[in-house]
């Protein structure tokens, strides 16, 4: 029986995406006859027809349509793993790519990166901000080495390692009635004030939406809405209204100019995670920056947030956690 290689998968996906043997052959820089022979070998090896051919277009069979998702994941995982190996080969030099929520960049990444840069000035770094959905997708697609955010989509292909919990509170202008006193505010008290609500396509909004008993979503159509903390800052600046945010988000610029009081009864927190691709080994440089990041977390003032580090991150900076190693020896490009 002929072995199935990554070449078979790449040819299969090229045809599936273009709907044409001619276009797929051009994309792969193959002759059409070579591509046809490869697909025939693939179909013979698995004992199944993959495409229905018409005079105008090539269509996937139902079984092939289901397999397409698997093939895409296999190739993405393989290409990402090879990228990791190449990063390791660069040793002391290289580039680390990070995606993080804006509040995490301000409070956590900034001091960690300053410390890392002093130790490894030759390693370049890219940092991109965004909401939870964007960060998770960036990690999933291999666009960044890791992300720091709350869990939103909970992708099975990603690992979420809890780093810290960040308590929710109410944010309000300095001349608001809530500014006259201090201390925690009960969730029930918010019913007395007009509230600006973050949309549920944000990590914060999605978490709050999962607690209907808090009453924050009651009469939702009567509330103002914001799709990001940047938009929320502009709307709070109009005066008279309040919003609900985790402490670190509320105390990051530009929102830090407003007042913040923690919410109680119940005390609710969001969980911030280190997000990585499942079963992936880290490059040497990524291991180093993660080690510095975790050490920094234990030392800095997090304005009410609480660190919940996993013990697997307390070891030597050049040692990857065992459950994050990936054996690529079973996959070959041919």
Short mmCIF file of C-alpha atoms in Angstrom, two decimals:
data_model
loop_
_atom_site.label_atom_id
_atom_site.label_comp_id
_atom_site.label_asym_id
_atom_site.label_seq_id
_atom_site.Cartn_x
_atom_site.Cartn_y
_atom_site.Cartn_z
CA UNK A 1 0.00 0.00 0.00
CA UNK A 2 1.38 3.42 -0.98
CA UNK A 3 2.15 5.77 1.91
CA UNK A 4 0.24 9.02 2.11
CA UNK A 5 2.48 12.07 2.39
CA UNK A 6 1.98 15.76 3.05
CA UNK A 7 2.30 16.29 -0.71
CA UNK A 8 -0.98 14.40 -1.17
CA UNK A 9 -2.66 16.64 1.39
CA UNK A 10 -1.33 19.83 -0.17
CA UNK A 11 -2.55 18.78 -3.60
CA UNK A 12 -5.94 17.79 -2.20
CA UNK A 13 -6.39 21.15 -0.45
CA UNK A 14 -5.25 23.15 -3.47
CA UNK A 15 -7.95 21.53 -5.61
CA UNK A 16 -10.55 21.84 -2.84
CA UNK A 17 -9.84 25.57 -2.48
CA UNK A 18 -9.67 26.45 -6.19
CA UNK A 19 -12.27 24.01 -7.53
CA UNK A 20 -9.98 23.36 -10.48
CA UNK A 21 -7.11 21.00 -11.32
CA UNK A 22 -5.71 23.66 -13.65
CA UNK A 23 -5.69 26.44 -11.05
CA UNK A 24 -4.40 24.11 -8.34
CA UNK A 25 -1.54 22.92 -10.57
CA UNK A 26 -0.56 26.54 -11.25
CA UNK A 27 -0.67 27.37 -7.53
CA UNK A 28 1.58 24.43 -6.67
CA UNK A 29 3.85 24.86 -9.71
CA UNK A 30 2.98 21.31 -10.83
CA UNK A 31 1.94 20.06 -14.22
CA UNK A 32 -1.73 19.16 -14.43
CA UNK A 33 -0.89 15.55 -15.29
CA UNK A 34 1.37 15.28 -12.22
CA UNK A 35 -1.37 16.71 -9.99
CA UNK A 36 -3.96 14.33 -11.43
CA UNK A 37 -1.64 11.36 -10.83
CA UNK A 38 -1.07 12.46 -7.21
CA UNK A 39 -4.81 12.63 -6.51
CA UNK A 40 -5.35 9.25 -8.15
CA UNK A 41 -2.65 7.78 -5.87
CA UNK A 42 -4.34 9.38 -2.88
CA UNK A 43 -7.77 8.00 -3.80
CA UNK A 44 -6.34 4.53 -4.44
CA UNK A 45 -4.48 4.56 -1.10
CA UNK A 46 -7.59 5.40 0.91
CA UNK A 47 -10.05 3.48 -1.26
CA UNK A 48 -12.38 6.42 -1.67
CA UNK A 49 -13.31 9.00 -4.30
CA UNK A 50 -12.51 12.55 -3.22
CA UNK A 51 -13.86 14.69 -6.06
CA UNK A 52 -16.88 14.81 -8.34
CA UNK A 53 -15.80 16.26 -11.68
CA UNK A 54 -18.15 18.25 -13.90
CA UNK A 55 -17.44 20.11 -17.12
CA UNK A 56 -17.27 23.40 -15.24
CA UNK A 57 -15.99 22.67 -11.73
CA UNK A 58 -14.47 20.06 -9.45
CA UNK A 59 -16.56 19.43 -6.33
CA UNK A 60 -15.64 17.69 -3.08
CA UNK A 61 -17.55 14.56 -2.15
CA UNK A 62 -19.34 14.64 1.20
CA UNK A 63 -16.63 12.55 2.86
CA UNK A 64 -13.89 14.73 1.36
CA UNK A 65 -15.65 17.86 2.62
CA UNK A 66 -15.45 16.54 6.17
CA UNK A 67 -11.82 15.48 5.68
CA UNK A 68 -10.85 18.95 4.40
CA UNK A 69 -11.02 20.39 7.93
CA UNK A 70 -8.70 17.66 9.20
CA UNK A 71 -6.25 18.12 6.33
CA UNK A 72 -6.09 21.86 6.95
CA UNK A 73 -5.31 21.29 10.63
CA UNK A 74 -2.60 18.70 9.88
CA UNK A 75 -0.80 20.99 7.43
CA UNK A 76 -1.14 24.02 9.68
CA UNK A 77 0.24 22.07 12.63
CA UNK A 78 3.12 20.69 10.59
CA UNK A 79 4.09 24.06 9.12
CA UNK A 80 3.91 25.68 12.56
CA UNK A 81 6.05 22.93 14.08
CA UNK A 82 8.70 23.35 11.38
CA UNK A 83 8.63 27.08 12.04
CA UNK A 84 9.29 26.34 15.71
CA UNK A 85 12.29 24.16 14.82
CA UNK A 86 13.73 26.89 12.61
CA UNK A 87 13.32 29.38 15.46
CA UNK A 88 15.24 27.05 17.79
CA UNK A 89 18.01 26.79 15.19
CA UNK A 90 18.50 30.56 15.40
CA UNK A 91 19.52 30.12 19.05
CA UNK A 92 20.61 33.44 20.56
CA UNK A 93 19.18 35.47 17.70
CA UNK A 94 15.62 35.45 16.49
CA UNK A 95 12.21 37.00 16.77
CA UNK A 96 9.34 36.46 19.23
CA UNK A 97 5.75 37.35 18.31
CA UNK A 98 3.18 38.09 21.02
CA UNK A 99 -0.51 39.01 21.01
CA UNK A 100 -2.06 40.39 24.19
CA UNK A 101 -5.02 42.30 25.54
CA UNK A 102 -4.20 46.02 25.89
CA UNK A 103 -4.41 45.93 29.68
CA UNK A 104 -1.99 43.00 29.78
CA UNK A 105 0.48 44.90 27.59
CA UNK A 106 0.41 47.87 29.98
CA UNK A 107 0.54 46.06 33.31
CA UNK A 108 2.35 42.78 32.55
CA UNK A 109 4.16 42.73 29.22
CA UNK A 110 5.78 46.16 29.44
CA UNK A 111 7.80 45.45 32.60
CA UNK A 112 8.55 41.88 31.45
CA UNK A 113 9.81 43.00 28.04
CA UNK A 114 12.01 45.68 29.59
CA UNK A 115 13.62 42.99 31.73
CA UNK A 116 13.91 40.61 28.77
CA UNK A 117 15.50 43.25 26.54
CA UNK A 118 18.21 43.91 29.12
CA UNK A 119 19.07 40.20 29.19
CA UNK A 120 18.69 39.46 25.47
CA UNK A 121 19.15 42.69 23.48
CA UNK A 122 19.77 40.82 20.23
CA UNK A 123 16.30 39.22 20.10
CA UNK A 124 13.62 41.28 18.34
CA UNK A 125 9.99 41.30 19.49
CA UNK A 126 6.63 41.99 17.86
CA UNK A 127 3.63 42.83 20.04
CA UNK A 128 0.09 43.16 18.73
CA UNK A 129 -2.96 44.06 20.78
CA UNK A 130 -6.57 43.06 20.27
CA UNK A 131 -9.64 41.47 21.78
CA UNK A 132 -9.81 37.86 22.94
CA UNK A 133 -11.17 36.56 19.65
CA UNK A 134 -8.41 38.17 17.59
CA UNK A 135 -5.72 36.95 19.98
CA UNK A 136 -6.97 33.35 20.00
CA UNK A 137 -7.15 33.29 16.20
CA UNK A 138 -3.64 34.73 15.89
CA UNK A 139 -2.28 31.92 18.06
CA UNK A 140 -4.37 29.29 16.26
CA UNK A 141 -3.14 30.41 12.84
CA UNK A 142 0.50 30.52 13.92
CA UNK A 143 0.76 34.29 13.46
CA UNK A 144 2.16 34.69 16.98
CA UNK A 145 4.12 32.45 19.34
CA UNK A 146 1.70 32.94 22.24
CA UNK A 147 -1.13 35.12 23.45
CA UNK A 148 -2.18 36.64 26.77
CA UNK A 149 -5.91 37.10 27.13
CA UNK A 150 -9.11 35.73 28.59
CA UNK A 151 -10.63 32.56 27.17
CA UNK A 152 -13.42 33.29 24.67
CA UNK A 153 -13.75 30.63 21.97
CA UNK A 154 -12.06 27.84 23.96
CA UNK A 155 -10.56 26.21 20.85
CA UNK A 156 -9.61 22.56 21.34
CA UNK A 157 -6.42 23.18 19.35
CA UNK A 158 -5.21 25.70 21.92
CA UNK A 159 -3.91 25.33 25.47
CA UNK A 160 -5.02 27.85 28.08
CA UNK A 161 -2.74 28.13 31.13
CA UNK A 162 -4.26 30.36 33.87
CA UNK A 163 -1.94 33.21 34.86
CA UNK A 164 -4.00 35.58 36.99
CA UNK A 165 -7.51 36.55 38.02
CA UNK A 166 -8.69 40.13 37.54
CA UNK A 167 -11.66 41.32 39.64
CA UNK A 168 -14.53 43.27 38.08
CA UNK A 169 -15.53 46.70 39.24
CA UNK A 170 -17.55 49.73 38.19
CA UNK A 171 -15.89 52.56 36.24
CA UNK A 172 -17.30 56.09 36.39
CA UNK A 173 -16.38 59.76 35.88
CA UNK A 174 -14.90 61.62 38.83
CA UNK A 175 -18.00 63.78 39.22
CA UNK A 176 -20.40 60.81 39.32
CA UNK A 177 -22.42 60.13 42.53
CA UNK A 178 -20.41 56.90 43.03
CA UNK A 179 -17.31 59.06 43.54
CA UNK A 180 -18.68 60.44 46.81
CA UNK A 181 -17.91 57.25 48.76
CA UNK A 182 -15.29 54.48 48.66
CA UNK A 183 -15.19 50.71 49.03
CA UNK A 184 -16.90 47.88 47.14
CA UNK A 185 -20.18 48.39 45.28
CA UNK A 186 -22.87 45.69 45.14
CA UNK A 187 -23.99 44.59 41.68
CA UNK A 188 -27.57 45.40 42.67
CA UNK A 189 -26.63 49.06 43.10
CA UNK A 190 -25.86 49.37 39.38
CA UNK A 191 -29.60 49.30 38.62
CA UNK A 192 -29.72 52.88 39.92
CA UNK A 193 -27.34 54.14 37.23
CA UNK A 194 -27.22 54.28 33.44
CA UNK A 195 -24.68 51.76 32.18
CA UNK A 196 -22.53 51.45 29.05
CA UNK A 197 -22.25 47.73 28.19
CA UNK A 198 -19.41 46.07 26.30
CA UNK A 199 -20.73 43.93 23.43
CA UNK A 200 -20.60 40.16 23.86
CA UNK A 201 -18.15 39.67 20.98
CA UNK A 202 -15.52 40.96 23.42
CA UNK A 203 -14.02 38.71 26.10
CA UNK A 204 -15.28 40.97 28.88
CA UNK A 205 -18.74 41.29 27.38
CA UNK A 206 -19.03 37.54 26.78
CA UNK A 207 -18.10 36.76 30.38
CA UNK A 208 -20.62 39.21 31.82
CA UNK A 209 -23.28 37.88 29.44
CA UNK A 210 -22.83 34.44 31.01
CA UNK A 211 -24.04 35.78 34.38
CA UNK A 212 -27.65 36.94 33.72
CA UNK A 213 -28.38 36.82 37.46
CA UNK A 214 -26.25 39.96 37.89
CA UNK A 215 -28.97 41.93 36.12
CA UNK A 216 -26.47 43.83 33.97
CA UNK A 217 -28.27 42.75 30.79
CA UNK A 218 -31.75 43.65 32.00
CA UNK A 219 -33.32 46.15 29.62
CA UNK A 220 -30.31 45.75 27.38
CA UNK A 221 -31.88 47.73 24.54
CA UNK A 222 -31.92 50.77 26.83
CA UNK A 223 -28.16 50.69 27.43
CA UNK A 224 -25.39 52.31 25.42
CA UNK A 225 -22.96 49.80 23.91
CA UNK A 226 -19.22 49.82 23.16
CA UNK A 227 -17.27 47.24 21.17
CA UNK A 228 -13.85 48.01 22.68
CA UNK A 229 -12.27 49.75 25.64
CA UNK A 230 -11.21 52.56 23.28
CA UNK A 231 -14.84 53.18 22.31
CA UNK A 232 -15.85 52.84 25.96
CA UNK A 233 -13.38 55.57 26.96
CA UNK A 234 -14.97 57.99 24.50
CA UNK A 235 -18.49 57.20 25.71
CA UNK A 236 -17.64 57.46 29.41
CA UNK A 237 -16.14 60.85 28.65
CA UNK A 238 -19.61 62.10 27.72
CA UNK A 239 -20.40 61.94 31.43
CA UNK A 240 -23.24 60.69 33.60
CA UNK A 241 -22.88 56.95 32.94
CA UNK A 242 -20.93 54.01 34.34
CA UNK A 243 -19.53 50.76 32.96
CA UNK A 244 -18.19 47.44 34.26
CA UNK A 245 -14.57 46.42 33.68
CA UNK A 246 -11.87 44.24 35.24
CA UNK A 247 -9.44 46.15 37.42
CA UNK A 248 -6.44 45.97 35.08
CA UNK A 249 -8.47 47.18 32.10
CA UNK A 250 -9.91 50.04 34.15
CA UNK A 251 -6.48 51.10 35.38
CA UNK A 252 -4.82 51.15 31.96
CA UNK A 253 -4.59 54.36 29.93
CA UNK A 254 -6.69 56.10 28.84
CA UNK A 255 -9.42 54.68 31.13
CA UNK A 256 -7.22 55.26 34.19
CA UNK A 257 -8.48 58.87 34.36
CA UNK A 258 -11.84 57.56 35.59
CA UNK A 259 -12.63 56.25 39.09
CA UNK A 260 -12.89 52.52 39.84
CA UNK A 261 -14.59 50.63 42.68
CA UNK A 262 -14.60 46.85 42.92
CA UNK A 263 -17.97 45.08 42.61
CA UNK A 264 -19.13 42.66 45.29
CA UNK A 265 -21.98 40.33 46.19
CA UNK A 266 -20.74 38.39 44.32
CA UNK A 267 -17.08 39.14 43.70
CA UNK A 268 -16.49 38.25 40.05
CA UNK A 269 -13.16 37.97 38.23
CA UNK A 270 -12.00 37.23 34.71
CA UNK A 271 -9.25 34.65 34.22
CA UNK A 272 -6.26 35.71 32.12
CA UNK A 273 -4.48 32.85 30.38
CA UNK A 274 -1.27 32.17 28.54
CA UNK A 275 -2.59 30.87 25.21
CA UNK A 276 -0.46 28.56 23.08
CA UNK A 277 -0.98 26.03 20.31
CA UNK A 278 -1.73 22.56 21.65
CA UNK A 279 1.23 20.15 21.89
CA UNK A 280 3.76 22.61 20.50
CA UNK A 281 7.32 22.93 21.74
CA UNK A 282 8.48 26.48 22.25
CA UNK A 283 11.55 27.93 20.58
CA UNK A 284 14.46 28.70 22.90
CA UNK A 285 13.68 32.40 22.66
CA UNK A 286 10.00 31.92 23.45
CA UNK A 287 10.94 29.81 26.48
CA UNK A 288 13.22 32.59 27.67
CA UNK A 289 10.63 35.31 27.34
CA UNK A 290 7.99 33.17 29.07
CA UNK A 291 10.39 32.53 31.94
CA UNK A 292 10.98 36.27 32.32
CA UNK A 293 7.26 36.93 32.05
CA UNK A 294 6.37 34.47 34.80
CA UNK A 295 9.12 35.78 37.09
CA UNK A 296 7.93 39.34 36.53
CA UNK A 297 4.34 38.41 37.37
CA UNK A 298 5.43 37.31 40.83
CA UNK A 299 7.10 40.65 41.56
CA UNK A 300 4.95 43.46 40.15
CA UNK A 301 1.95 45.23 41.68
CA UNK A 302 -1.16 44.13 39.78
CA UNK A 303 -3.65 46.58 41.31
CA UNK A 304 -5.90 43.96 42.88
CA UNK A 305 -5.40 41.16 40.35
CA UNK A 306 -4.13 37.87 41.78
CA UNK A 307 -1.42 35.67 40.23
CA UNK A 308 -2.31 31.98 39.86
CA UNK A 309 0.82 30.58 38.24
CA UNK A 310 1.01 26.89 37.34
CA UNK A 311 4.04 25.19 38.89
CA UNK A 312 5.17 23.90 35.49
CA UNK A 313 6.44 27.42 34.70
CA UNK A 314 8.72 27.77 37.68
CA UNK A 315 11.62 25.74 36.30
CA UNK A 316 14.68 26.59 34.21
CA UNK A 317 14.03 29.12 31.45
CA UNK A 318 15.37 26.89 28.69
CA UNK A 319 13.23 23.88 29.55
CA UNK A 320 9.87 23.58 27.80
CA UNK A 321 6.99 21.96 29.72
CA UNK A 322 6.80 18.29 28.79
CA UNK A 323 3.19 18.53 27.66
CA UNK A 324 4.12 21.27 25.17
CA UNK A 325 6.56 19.19 23.15
CA UNK A 326 5.63 18.02 19.68
CA UNK A 327 7.14 15.05 17.86
CA UNK A 328 7.18 15.76 14.12
CA UNK A 329 9.12 12.63 13.19
CA UNK A 330 5.99 10.87 11.91
CA UNK A 331 5.28 13.55 9.31
CA UNK A 332 7.44 13.94 6.23
CA UNK A 333 7.28 16.15 3.17
CA UNK A 334 7.66 14.10 0.01
#
